C-alpha positions as YAML, in Angstrom:
chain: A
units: angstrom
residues:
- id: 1
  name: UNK
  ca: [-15.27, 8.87, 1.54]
- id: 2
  name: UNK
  ca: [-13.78, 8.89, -2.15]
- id: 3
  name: UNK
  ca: [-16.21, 7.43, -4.59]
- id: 4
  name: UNK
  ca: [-13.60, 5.17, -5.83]
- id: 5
  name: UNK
  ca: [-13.01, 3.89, -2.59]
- id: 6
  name: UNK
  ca: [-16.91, 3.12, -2.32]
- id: 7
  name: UNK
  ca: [-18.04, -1.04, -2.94]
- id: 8
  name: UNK
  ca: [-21.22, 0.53, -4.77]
- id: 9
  name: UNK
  ca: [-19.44, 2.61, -7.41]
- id: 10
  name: UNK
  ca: [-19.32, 1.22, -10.99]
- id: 11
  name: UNK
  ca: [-16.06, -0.11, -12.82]
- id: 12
  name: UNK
  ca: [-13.57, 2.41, -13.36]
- id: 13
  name: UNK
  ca: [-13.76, 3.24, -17.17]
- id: 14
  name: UNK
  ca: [-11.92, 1.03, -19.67]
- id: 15
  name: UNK
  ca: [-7.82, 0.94, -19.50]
- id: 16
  name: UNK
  ca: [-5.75, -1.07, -22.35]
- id: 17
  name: UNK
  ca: [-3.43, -4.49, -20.57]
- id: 18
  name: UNK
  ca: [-0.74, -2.08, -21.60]
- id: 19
  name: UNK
  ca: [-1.99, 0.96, -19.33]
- id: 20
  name: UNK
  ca: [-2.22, -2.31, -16.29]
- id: 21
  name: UNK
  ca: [1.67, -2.98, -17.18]
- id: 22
  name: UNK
  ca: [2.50, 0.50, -16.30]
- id: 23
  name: UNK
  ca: [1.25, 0.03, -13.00]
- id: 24
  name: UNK
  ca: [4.12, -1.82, -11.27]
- id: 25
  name: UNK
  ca: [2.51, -3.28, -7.85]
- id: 26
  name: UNK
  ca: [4.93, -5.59, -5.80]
- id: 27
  name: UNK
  ca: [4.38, -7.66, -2.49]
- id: 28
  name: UNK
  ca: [7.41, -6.33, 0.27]
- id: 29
  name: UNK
  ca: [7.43, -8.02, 3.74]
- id: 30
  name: UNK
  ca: [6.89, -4.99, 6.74]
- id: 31
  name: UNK
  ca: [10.28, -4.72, 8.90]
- id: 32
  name: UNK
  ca: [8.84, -1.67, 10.63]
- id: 33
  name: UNK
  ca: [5.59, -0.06, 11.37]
- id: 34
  name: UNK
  ca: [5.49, 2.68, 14.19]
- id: 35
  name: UNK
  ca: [2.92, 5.35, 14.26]
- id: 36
  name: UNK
  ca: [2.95, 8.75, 13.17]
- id: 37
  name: UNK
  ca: [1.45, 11.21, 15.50]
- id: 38
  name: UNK
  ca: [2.48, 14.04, 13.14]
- id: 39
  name: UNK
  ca: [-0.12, 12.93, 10.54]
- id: 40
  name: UNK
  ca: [-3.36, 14.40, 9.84]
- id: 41
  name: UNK
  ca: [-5.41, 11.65, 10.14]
- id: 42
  name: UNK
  ca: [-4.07, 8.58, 12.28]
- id: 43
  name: UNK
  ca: [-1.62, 6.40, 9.98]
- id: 44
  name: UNK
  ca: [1.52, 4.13, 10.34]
- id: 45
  name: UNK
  ca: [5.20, 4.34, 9.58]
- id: 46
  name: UNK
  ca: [5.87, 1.48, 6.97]
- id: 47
  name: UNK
  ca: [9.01, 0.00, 5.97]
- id: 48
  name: UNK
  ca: [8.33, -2.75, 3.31]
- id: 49
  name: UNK
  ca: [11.30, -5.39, 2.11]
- id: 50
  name: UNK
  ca: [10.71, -5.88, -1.67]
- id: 51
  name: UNK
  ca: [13.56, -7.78, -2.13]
- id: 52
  name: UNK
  ca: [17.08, -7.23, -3.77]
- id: 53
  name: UNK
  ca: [15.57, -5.65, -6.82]
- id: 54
  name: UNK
  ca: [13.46, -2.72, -5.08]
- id: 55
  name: UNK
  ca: [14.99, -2.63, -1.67]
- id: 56
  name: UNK
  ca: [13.77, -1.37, 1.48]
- id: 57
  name: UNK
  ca: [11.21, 1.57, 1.02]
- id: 58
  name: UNK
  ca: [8.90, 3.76, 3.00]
- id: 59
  name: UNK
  ca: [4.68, 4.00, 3.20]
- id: 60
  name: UNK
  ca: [2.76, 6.23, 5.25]
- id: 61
  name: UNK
  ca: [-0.66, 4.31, 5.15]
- id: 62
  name: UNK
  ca: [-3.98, 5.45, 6.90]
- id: 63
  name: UNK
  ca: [-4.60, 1.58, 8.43]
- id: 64
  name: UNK
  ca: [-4.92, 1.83, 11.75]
- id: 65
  name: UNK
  ca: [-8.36, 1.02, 12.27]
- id: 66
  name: UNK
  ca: [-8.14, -2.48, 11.10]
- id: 67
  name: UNK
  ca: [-4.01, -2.98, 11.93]
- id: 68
  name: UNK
  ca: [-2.08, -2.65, 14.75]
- id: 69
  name: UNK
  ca: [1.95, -1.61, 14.48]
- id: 70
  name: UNK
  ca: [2.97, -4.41, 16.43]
- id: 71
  name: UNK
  ca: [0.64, -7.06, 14.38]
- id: 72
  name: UNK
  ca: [2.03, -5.88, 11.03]
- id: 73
  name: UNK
  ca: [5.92, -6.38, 11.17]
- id: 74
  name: UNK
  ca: [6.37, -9.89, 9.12]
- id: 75
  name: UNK
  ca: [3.16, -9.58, 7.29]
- id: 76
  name: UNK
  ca: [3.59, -9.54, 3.75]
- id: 77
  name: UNK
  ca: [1.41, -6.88, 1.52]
- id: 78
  name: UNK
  ca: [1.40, -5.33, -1.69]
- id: 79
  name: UNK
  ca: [2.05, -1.71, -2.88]
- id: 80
  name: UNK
  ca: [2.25, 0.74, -6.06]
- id: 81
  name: UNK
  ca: [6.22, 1.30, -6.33]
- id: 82
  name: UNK
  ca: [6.56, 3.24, -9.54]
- id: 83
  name: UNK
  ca: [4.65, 6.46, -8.38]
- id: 84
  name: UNK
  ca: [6.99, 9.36, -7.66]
- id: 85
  name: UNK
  ca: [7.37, 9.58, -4.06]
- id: 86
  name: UNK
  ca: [5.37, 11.64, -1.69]
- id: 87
  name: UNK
  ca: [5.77, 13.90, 1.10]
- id: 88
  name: UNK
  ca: [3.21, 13.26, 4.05]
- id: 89
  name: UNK
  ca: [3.78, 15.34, 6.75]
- id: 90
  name: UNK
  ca: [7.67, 14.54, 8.07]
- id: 91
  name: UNK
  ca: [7.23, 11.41, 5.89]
- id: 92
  name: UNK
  ca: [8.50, 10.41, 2.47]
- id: 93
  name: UNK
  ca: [6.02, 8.08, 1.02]
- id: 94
  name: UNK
  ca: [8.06, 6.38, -1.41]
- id: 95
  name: UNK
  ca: [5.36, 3.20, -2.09]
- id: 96
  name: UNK
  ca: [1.50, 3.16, -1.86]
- id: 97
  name: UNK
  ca: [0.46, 0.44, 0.43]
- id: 98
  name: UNK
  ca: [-2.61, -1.31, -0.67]
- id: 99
  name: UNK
  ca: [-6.12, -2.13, 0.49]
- id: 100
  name: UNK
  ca: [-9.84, -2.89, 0.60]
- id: 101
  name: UNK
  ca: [-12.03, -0.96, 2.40]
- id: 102
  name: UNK
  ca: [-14.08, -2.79, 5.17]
- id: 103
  name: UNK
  ca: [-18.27, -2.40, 5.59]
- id: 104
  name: UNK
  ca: [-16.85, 0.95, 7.68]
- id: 105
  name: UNK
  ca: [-14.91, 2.12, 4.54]
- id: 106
  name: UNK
  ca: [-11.71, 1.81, 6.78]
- id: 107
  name: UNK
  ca: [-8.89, 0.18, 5.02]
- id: 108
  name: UNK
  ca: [-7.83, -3.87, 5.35]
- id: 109
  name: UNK
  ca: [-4.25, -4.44, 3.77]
- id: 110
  name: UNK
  ca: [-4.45, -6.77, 0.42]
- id: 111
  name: UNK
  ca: [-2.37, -9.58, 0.46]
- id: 112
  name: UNK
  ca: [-0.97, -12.50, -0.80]
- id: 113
  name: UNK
  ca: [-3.20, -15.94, 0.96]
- id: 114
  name: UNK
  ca: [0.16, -17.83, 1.14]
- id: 115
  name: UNK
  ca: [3.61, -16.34, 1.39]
- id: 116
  name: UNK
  ca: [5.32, -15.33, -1.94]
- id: 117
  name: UNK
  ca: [9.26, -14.24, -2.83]
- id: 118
  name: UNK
  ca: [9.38, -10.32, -1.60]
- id: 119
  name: UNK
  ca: [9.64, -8.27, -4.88]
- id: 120
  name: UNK
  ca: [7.50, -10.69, -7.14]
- id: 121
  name: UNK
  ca: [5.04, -8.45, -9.47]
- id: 122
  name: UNK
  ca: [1.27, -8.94, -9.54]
- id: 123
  name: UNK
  ca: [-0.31, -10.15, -12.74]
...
């Protein structure tokens, strides 16, 4: 497990708001999620709706401990959509899907606790 995935490691060292700004997460509602037998470890096919602004756009996330493809197509979540995109196996990752790890360090989706506009930008 990555250290900085681990609920005992300290605060990450001190970042400026500015250096937060650059860091453009949005919340996208799934339309797809299949699975991805081609991956190294056992992940899911996203495609997240961020609205007119961002569009439709592709995540390979390593979820599928905690989520099931079939329980994840409507559910809003938020991802990382300024980072160049990614190739994971047959897969361009063009978002980074993001969670919490649970007490087994396997990941729970973050999201919104009431539904939100698709494409609106966490502060």
């Amino acid at each position: 497990m990555h250290a900085h995935h681990d609920a005992t490691a300290p605060a990450a060292e001190t970042i400026s708001f500015d250096d937060f700004l650059k860091v453009d997460i949005r919340v996208g509602t799934i339309v797809s999620a299949e699975s991805f037998p081609e991956a190294r470890k056992p992940a899911l096919k996203l495609l997240i709706d961020f609205g007119p602004a961002i569009g439709r756009k592709k995540s390979s996330a390593q979820i599928t401990e905690n989520h099931s493809a079939a329980d994840l197509v409507g559910r809003q979540v938020m991802a990382v959509v300024n980072f160049p995109p990614r190739q994971i196996g047959p897969v361009m990752s063009e978002v980074l899907t993001l969670g919490f790890p649970d007490e087994a360090g396997k990941v729970v989706l973050a999201a919104p606790t009431i539904a939100v506009p698709d494409g609106g930008r966490l502060f």
